[in-house]
Coordinates of C-alpha atoms in Angstrom, one line a residue:
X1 CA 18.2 16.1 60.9
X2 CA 18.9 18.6 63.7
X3 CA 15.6 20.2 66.0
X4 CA 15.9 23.7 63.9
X5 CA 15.8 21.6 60.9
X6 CA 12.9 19.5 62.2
X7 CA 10.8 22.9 63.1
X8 CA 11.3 24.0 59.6
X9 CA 12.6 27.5 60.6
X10 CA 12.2 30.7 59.4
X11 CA 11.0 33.5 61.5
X12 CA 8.7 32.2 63.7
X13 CA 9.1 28.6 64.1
X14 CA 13.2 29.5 64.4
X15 CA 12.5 31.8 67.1
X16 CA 10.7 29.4 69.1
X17 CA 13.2 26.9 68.5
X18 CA 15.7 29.8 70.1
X19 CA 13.7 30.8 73.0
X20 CA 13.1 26.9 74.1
X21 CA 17.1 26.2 74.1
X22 CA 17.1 29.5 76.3
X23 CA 15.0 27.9 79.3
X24 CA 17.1 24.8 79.0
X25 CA 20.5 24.0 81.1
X26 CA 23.5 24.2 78.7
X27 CA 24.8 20.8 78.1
X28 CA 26.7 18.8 75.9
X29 CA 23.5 17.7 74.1
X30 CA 22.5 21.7 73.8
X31 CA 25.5 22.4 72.7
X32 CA 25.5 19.9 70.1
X33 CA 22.3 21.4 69.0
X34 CA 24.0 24.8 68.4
X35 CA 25.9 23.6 65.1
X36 CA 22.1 24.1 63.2
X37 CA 21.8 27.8 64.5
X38 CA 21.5 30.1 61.7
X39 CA 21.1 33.6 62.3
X40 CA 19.7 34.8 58.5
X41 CA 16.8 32.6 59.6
X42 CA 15.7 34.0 62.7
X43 CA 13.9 37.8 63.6
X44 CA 15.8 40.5 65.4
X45 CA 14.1 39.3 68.8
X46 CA 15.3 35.5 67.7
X47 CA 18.7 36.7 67.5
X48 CA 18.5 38.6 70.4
X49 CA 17.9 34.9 72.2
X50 CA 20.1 33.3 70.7
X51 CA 22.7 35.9 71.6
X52 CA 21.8 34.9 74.7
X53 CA 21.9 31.1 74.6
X54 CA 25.7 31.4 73.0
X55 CA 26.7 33.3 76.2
X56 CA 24.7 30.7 78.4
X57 CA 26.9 28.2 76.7
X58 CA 30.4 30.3 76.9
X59 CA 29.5 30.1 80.7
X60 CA 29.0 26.8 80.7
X61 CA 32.2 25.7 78.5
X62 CA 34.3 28.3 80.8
X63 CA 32.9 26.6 83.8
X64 CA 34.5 23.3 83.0
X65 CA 38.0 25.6 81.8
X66 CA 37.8 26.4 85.7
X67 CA 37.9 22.9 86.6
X68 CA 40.4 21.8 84.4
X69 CA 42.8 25.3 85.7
X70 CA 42.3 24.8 89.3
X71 CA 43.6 20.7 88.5
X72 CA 46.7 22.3 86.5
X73 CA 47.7 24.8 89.4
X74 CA 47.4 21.8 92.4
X75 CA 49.6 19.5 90.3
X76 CA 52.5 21.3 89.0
X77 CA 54.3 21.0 91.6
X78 CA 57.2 17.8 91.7
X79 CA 57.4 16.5 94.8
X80 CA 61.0 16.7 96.6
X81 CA 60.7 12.5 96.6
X82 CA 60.8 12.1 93.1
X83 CA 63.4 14.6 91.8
X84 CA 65.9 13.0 95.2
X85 CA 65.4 10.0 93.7
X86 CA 66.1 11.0 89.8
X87 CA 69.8 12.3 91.3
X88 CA 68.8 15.6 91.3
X89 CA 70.5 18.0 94.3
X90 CA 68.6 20.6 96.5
X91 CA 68.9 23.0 94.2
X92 CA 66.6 21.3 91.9
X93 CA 64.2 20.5 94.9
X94 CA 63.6 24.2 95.0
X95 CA 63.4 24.9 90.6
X96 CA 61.0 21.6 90.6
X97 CA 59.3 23.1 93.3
X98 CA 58.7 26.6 92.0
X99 CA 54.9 26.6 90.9
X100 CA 55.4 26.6 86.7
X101 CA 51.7 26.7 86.0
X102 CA 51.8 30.1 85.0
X103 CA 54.2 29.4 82.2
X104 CA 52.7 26.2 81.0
X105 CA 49.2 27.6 80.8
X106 CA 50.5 30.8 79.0
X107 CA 52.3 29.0 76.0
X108 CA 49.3 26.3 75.6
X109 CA 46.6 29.8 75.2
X110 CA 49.1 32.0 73.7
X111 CA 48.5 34.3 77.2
X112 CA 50.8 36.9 79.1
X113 CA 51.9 35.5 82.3
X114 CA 49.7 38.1 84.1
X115 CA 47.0 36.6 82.7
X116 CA 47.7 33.6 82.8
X117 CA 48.4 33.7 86.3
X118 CA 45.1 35.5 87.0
X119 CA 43.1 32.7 85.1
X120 CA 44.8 30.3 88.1
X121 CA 44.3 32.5 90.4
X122 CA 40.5 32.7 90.2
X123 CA 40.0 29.0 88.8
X124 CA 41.8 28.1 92.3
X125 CA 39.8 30.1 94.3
X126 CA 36.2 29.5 92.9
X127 CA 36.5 25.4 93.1
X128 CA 38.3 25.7 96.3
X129 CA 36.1 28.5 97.8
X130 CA 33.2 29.3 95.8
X131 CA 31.0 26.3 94.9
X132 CA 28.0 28.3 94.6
X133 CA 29.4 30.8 92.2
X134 CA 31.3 28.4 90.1
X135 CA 27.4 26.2 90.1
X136 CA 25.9 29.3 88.7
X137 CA 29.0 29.8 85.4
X138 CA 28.1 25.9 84.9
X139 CA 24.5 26.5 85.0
X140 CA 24.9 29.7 82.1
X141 CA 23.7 32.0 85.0
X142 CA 26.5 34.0 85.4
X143 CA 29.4 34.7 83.0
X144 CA 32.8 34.6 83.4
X145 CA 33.6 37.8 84.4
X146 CA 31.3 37.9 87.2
X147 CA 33.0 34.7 88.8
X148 CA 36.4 36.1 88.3
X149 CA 34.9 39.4 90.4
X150 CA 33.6 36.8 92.7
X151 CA 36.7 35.3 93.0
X152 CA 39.0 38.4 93.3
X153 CA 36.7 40.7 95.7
X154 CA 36.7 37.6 98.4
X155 CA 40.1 36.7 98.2
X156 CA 40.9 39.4 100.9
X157 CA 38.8 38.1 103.4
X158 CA 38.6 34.6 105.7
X159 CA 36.8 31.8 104.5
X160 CA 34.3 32.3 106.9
X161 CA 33.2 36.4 105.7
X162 CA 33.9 35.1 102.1
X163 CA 30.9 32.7 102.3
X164 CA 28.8 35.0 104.5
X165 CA 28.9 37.1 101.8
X166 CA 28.4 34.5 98.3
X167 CA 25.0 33.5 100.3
X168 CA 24.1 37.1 100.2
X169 CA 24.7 37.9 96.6
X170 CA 24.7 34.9 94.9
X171 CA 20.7 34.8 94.4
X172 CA 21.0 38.2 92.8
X173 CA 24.4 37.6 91.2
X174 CA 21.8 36.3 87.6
X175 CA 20.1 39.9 87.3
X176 CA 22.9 41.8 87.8
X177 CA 25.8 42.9 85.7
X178 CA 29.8 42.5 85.7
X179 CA 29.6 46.2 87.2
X180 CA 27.1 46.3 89.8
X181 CA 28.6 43.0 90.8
X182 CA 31.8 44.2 91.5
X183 CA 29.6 47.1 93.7
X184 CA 27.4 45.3 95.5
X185 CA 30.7 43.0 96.5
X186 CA 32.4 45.9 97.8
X187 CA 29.4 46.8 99.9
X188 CA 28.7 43.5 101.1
X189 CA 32.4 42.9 102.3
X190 CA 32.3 46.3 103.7
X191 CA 29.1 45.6 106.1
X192 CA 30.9 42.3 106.8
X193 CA 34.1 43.0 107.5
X194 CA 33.8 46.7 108.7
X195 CA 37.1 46.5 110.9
X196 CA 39.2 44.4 107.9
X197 CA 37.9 46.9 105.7
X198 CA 39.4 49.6 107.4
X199 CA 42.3 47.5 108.0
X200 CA 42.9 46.9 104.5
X201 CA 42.7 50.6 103.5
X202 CA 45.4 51.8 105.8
X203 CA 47.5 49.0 104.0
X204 CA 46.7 50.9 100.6
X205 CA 47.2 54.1 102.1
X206 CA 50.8 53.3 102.8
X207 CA 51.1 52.0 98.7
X208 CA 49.6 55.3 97.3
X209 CA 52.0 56.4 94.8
X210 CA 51.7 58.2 91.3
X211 CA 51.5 56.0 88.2
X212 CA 52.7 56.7 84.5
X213 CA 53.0 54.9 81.3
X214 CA 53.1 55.8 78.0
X215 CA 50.1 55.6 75.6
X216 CA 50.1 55.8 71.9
X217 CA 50.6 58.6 69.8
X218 CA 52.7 60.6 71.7
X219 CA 50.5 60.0 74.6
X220 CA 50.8 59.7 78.1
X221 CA 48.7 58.2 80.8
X222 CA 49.4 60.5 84.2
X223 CA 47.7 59.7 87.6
X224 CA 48.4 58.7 91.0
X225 CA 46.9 55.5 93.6
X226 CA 45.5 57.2 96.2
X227 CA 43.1 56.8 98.9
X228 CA 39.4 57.9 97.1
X229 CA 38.4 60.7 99.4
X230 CA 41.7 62.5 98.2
X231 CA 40.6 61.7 94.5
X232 CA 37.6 62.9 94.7
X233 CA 38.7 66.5 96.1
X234 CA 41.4 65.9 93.2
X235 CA 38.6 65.9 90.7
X236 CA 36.1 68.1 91.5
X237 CA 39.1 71.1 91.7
X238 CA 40.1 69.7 87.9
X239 CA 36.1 70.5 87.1
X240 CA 36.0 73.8 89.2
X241 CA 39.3 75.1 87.1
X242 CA 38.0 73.6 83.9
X243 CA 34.8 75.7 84.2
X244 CA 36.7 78.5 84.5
X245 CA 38.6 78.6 81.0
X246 CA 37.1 80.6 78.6
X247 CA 34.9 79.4 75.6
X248 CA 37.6 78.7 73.2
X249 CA 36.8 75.3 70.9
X250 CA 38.0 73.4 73.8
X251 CA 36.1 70.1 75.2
X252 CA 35.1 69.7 78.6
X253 CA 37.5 66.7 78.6
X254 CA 40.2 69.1 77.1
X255 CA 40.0 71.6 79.2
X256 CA 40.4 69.0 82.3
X257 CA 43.2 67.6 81.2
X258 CA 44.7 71.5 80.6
X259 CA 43.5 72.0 84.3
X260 CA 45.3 69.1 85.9
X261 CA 48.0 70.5 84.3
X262 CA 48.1 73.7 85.0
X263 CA 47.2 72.8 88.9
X264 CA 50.5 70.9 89.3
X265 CA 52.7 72.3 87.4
X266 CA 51.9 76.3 87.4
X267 CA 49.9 76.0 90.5
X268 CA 48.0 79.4 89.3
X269 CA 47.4 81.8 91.9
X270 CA 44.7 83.8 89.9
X271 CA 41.1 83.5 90.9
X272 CA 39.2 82.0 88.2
X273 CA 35.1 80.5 88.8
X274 CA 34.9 78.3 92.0
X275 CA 38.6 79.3 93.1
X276 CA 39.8 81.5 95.4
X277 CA 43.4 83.7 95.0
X278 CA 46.0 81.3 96.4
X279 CA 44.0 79.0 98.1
X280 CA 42.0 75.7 97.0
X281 CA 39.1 75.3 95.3
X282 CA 36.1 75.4 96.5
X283 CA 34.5 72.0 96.2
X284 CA 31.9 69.7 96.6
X285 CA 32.6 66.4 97.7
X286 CA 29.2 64.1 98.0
X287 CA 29.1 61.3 101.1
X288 CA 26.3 59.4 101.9
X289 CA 26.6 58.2 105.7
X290 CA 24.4 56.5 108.1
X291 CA 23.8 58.8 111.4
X292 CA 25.4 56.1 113.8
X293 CA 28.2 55.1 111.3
X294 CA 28.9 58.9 111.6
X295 CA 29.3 59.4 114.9
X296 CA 31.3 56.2 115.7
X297 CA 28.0 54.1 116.9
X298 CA 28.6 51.5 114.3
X299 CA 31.2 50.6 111.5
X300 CA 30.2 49.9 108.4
X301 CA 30.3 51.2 104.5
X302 CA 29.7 54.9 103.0
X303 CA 28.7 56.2 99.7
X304 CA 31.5 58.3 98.0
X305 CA 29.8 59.8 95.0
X306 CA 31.4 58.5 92.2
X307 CA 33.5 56.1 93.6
X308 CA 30.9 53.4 95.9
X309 CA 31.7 52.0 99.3
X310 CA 34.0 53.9 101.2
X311 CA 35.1 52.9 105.0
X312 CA 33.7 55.0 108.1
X313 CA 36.8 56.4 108.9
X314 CA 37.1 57.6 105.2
X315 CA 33.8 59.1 105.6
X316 CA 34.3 60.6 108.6
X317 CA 37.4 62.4 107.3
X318 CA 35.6 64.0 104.6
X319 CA 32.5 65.1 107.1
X320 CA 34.8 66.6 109.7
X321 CA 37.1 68.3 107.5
X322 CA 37.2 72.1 107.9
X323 CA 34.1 73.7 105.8
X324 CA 32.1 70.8 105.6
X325 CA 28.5 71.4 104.7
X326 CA 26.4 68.9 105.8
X327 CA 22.4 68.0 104.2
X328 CA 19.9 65.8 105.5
X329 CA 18.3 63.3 102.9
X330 CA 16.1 60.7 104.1
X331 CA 15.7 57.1 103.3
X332 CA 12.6 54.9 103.1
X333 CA 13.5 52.5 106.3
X334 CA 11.8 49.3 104.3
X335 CA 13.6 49.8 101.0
X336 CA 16.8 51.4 101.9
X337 CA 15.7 53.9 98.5
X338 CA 16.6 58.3 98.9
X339 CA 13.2 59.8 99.3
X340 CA 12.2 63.8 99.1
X341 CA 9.4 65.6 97.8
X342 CA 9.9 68.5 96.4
X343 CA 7.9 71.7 94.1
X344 CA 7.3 71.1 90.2
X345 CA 8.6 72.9 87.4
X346 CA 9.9 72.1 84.3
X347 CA 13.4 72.9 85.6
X348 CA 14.4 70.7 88.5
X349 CA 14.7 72.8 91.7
X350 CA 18.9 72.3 93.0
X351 CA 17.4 70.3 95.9
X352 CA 15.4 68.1 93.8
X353 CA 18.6 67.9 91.4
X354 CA 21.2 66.9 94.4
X355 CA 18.2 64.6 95.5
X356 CA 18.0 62.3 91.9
X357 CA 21.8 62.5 91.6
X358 CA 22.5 61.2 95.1
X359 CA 19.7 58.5 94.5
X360 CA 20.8 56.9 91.4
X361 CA 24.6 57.9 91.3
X362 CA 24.6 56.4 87.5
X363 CA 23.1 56.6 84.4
X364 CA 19.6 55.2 85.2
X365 CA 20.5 52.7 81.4
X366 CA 21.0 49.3 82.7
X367 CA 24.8 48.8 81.5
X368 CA 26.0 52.2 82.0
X369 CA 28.4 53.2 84.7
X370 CA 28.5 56.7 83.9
X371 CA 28.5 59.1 87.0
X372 CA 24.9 60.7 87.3
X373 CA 26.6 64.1 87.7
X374 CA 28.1 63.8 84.3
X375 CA 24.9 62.9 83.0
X376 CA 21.6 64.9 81.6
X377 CA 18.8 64.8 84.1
X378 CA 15.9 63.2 81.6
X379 CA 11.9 63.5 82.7
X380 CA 10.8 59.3 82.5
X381 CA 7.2 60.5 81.6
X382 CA 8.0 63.8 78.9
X383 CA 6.8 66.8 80.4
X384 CA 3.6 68.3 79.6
X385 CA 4.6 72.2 78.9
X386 CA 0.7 72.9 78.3
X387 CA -0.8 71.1 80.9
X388 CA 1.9 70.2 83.4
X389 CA -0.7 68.4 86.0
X390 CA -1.8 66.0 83.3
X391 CA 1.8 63.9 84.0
X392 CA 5.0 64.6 83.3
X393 CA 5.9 66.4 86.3
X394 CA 9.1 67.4 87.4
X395 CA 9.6 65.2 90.3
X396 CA 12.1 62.8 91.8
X397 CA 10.1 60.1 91.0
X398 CA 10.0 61.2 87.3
X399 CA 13.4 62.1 86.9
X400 CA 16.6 60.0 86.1
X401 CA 20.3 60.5 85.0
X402 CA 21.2 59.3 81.7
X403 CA 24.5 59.8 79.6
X404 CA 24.5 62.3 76.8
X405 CA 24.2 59.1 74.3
X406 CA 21.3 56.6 76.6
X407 CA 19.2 60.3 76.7
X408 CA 19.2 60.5 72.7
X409 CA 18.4 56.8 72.3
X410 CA 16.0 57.4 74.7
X411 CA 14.2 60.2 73.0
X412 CA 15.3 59.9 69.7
X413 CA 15.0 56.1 68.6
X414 CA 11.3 54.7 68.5
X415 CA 11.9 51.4 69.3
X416 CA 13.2 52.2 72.7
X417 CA 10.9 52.8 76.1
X418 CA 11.4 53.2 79.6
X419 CA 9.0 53.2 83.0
X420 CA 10.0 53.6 86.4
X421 CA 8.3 52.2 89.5
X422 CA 8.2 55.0 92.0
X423 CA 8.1 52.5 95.0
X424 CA 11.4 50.6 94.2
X425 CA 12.9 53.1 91.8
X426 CA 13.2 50.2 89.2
X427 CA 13.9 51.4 85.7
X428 CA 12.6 48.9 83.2
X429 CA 14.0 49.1 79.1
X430 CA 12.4 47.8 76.8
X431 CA 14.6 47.4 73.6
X432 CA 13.4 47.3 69.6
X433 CA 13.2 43.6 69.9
X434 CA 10.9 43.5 73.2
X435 CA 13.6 41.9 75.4
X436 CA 12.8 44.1 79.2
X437 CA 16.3 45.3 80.9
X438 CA 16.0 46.4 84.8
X439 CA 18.0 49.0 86.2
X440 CA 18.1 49.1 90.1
X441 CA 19.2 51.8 91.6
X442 CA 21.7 52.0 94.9
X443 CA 20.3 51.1 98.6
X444 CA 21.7 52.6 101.0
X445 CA 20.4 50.0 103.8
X446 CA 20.2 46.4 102.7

């Protein structure tokens, strides 16, 4: 009789069952354990946990695919000895020699060579580099895709700024997602490596070039690689022109794509809203920039709006560059958080509105990535329209960014909740089930 049969199971006594597997390391035994798991017997919280013990034991099963990769890529190689000896001539020394681990591990999991050869790639690098990160995958801490981020972001760097930063992040690493993972990587390497960093972008620089593939449908995919300071400009004049179209049935999204279009190929010379006759948009490119990183005191990362750590000399680009506005905005020195106080309305002043959307930078919903700018600026607290002092004010420290869809859930679907700590600027969710998600927004100073 398995332990879910022995606790008689349904509801309660299932859930229970659940939520102890949860708090234990997966195993072979736990694992075993999972063959009596049945969902129809469990609440919408119990399945919620036992959502979670499956990925705990993905982790945990992909953890020892790691081991059993990195083994395959440091023995495919035949050494020169053994084909010499079989009669074989130089010529084979080199085929023998030619690392076929890509192939083989492609056919056996049906994979494309790419990746295939990515799975090697990061199975070699996490046992051979990362014995932290690959402890937490075995552990059901981390998934899989947050050690192949692991693996991919430090594989740039020396051995010795690769572990600098994994001792950093890999505490945190277990509440954070694939996402702000890969962000607070790029952050970390930046403040590590300032000088490499900067190094690495003039490499890029020199690859920028314009991509192109086809999509389905008659569909085309159209962009170009280029350094993010220049994308940014790139997008905001798309927006600008896009505002400028008339109300016609067009999306916002439709009307960007029409603006890109008509930007490089009829380069339009008539002044619409935000552009002038002839000359370039006029546009607002956000970068957040310590004072000393600024004026060439100290290297070290930038916010691009949008986009995440920039290098100084990107930043330093866009603050120079001819029409520049610069504003101040504060930051608490033991937190790293944007502070401001500002007046209270209903309607968020366009201070207190750059203020929110420089602070969080995304949708203030846990998994979302969506730019803040793109998003609806929601009161945590709903606004009191009769009696505005009784809470509900129209504050930074009651405001947040959230997508058109996270706003309606928000609102509209009762099971749903959200608070914010105005000291840490922690969103916490609570879902239908009662499971609590933490959203943590950007610091600027860690």
């Amino acid at each position: 009789m398995s332990n879910l049969e022995g606790v008689g199971g349904f509801g309660g006594p299932s859930d229970e069952w659940v939520a102890s597997l949860q708090e234990r390391s997966p195993s072979a035994l736990t694992a075993a354990e999972l063959d009596g798991l049945d969902p129809g017997r469990m609440s919408a919280r119990g399945r919620i946990d036992a959502l979670v013990v499956i990925e705990q034991h993905l982790a945990w099963l992909q953890a020892k695919q790691v081991e059993v990769l990195a083994a395959v890529a440091a023995s495919t190689e035949t050494p020169e000895a053994v084909v010499l000896d079989a009669g074989g001539t130089l010529s084979d020394v080199f085929s023998a020699s030619w690392d076929g681990a890509v192939e083989e591990v492609a056919c056996a999991l049906r994979l494309a060579n790419q990746t295939a050869a990515q799975r090697l790639n990061t199975a070699t690098s996490l046992v051979g580099r990362h014995e932290a990160t690959t402890r937490l995958l075995g552990e059901g801490r981390i998934s899989y895709l947050q050690a192949m981020v692991v693996a991919e972001q430090l594989d740039v760097v020396d051995d010795d700024v690769a572990g600098q930063v994994e001792a950093v992040l890999v505490e945190k690493m277990p509440s954070l997602a694939v996402g702000q993972t890969r962000a607070a990587l790029r952050r970390a390497i930046h403040r590590a490596d300032p000088q490499g960093a900067e190094a690495r972008h003039q490499v890029r620089v020199r690859e920028r070039r314009v991509t192109h593939r086809p999509d389905e449908d008659g569909m085309a995919l159209f962009g170009a690689v280029l350094p993010a300071q220049q994308a940014a400009l790139m997008e905001q004049a798309v927006d600008a022109r896009a505002l400028g179209y008339e109300r016609d049935g067009r999306t916002l999204e439709q009307k960007r794509a029409d603006a890109l279009f008509d930007l490089v190929v009829n380069q339009p010379g008539a002044s619409v809203a935000g552009e002038a006759r002839g000359g370039r948009s006029s546009v607002v490119v956000q970068v957040t920039v310590p004072f000393d990183i600024l004026s060439g005191a100290e290297d070290g990362p930038a916010e691009l709006k949008g986009y995440g750590p920039i290098a100084a000399g990107q930043a330093r680009e866009l603050a120079f560059a001819p029409g520049s506005v610069w504003r101040r905005l504060l930051t608490q020195p033991e937190t790293g958080l944007l502070v401001k106080t500002d007046p209270t309305s209903y309607r968020p002043t366009a201070e207190t509105e750059r203020h929110v959307l420089s602070r969080d930078q995304y949708c203030a919903f846990p998994s979302c990535r969506m730019p803040a700018h793109r998003c609806d600026l929601d009161h945590v607290q709903p606004f009191d329209h009769r009696h505005p002092e009784r809470g509900g004010q129209t504050t930074p420290e009651n405001l947040q960014p959230l997508c058109r869809r996270h706003h309606r859930l928000k609102t509209h679907h009762p099971g749903w909740r959200v608070t914010r700590d105005p000291h840490s600027g922690i969103a916490s969710w609570t879902s239908p089930t009662g499971h609590t998600y933490a959203n943590t927004p950007p610091v600027y100073r860690e």
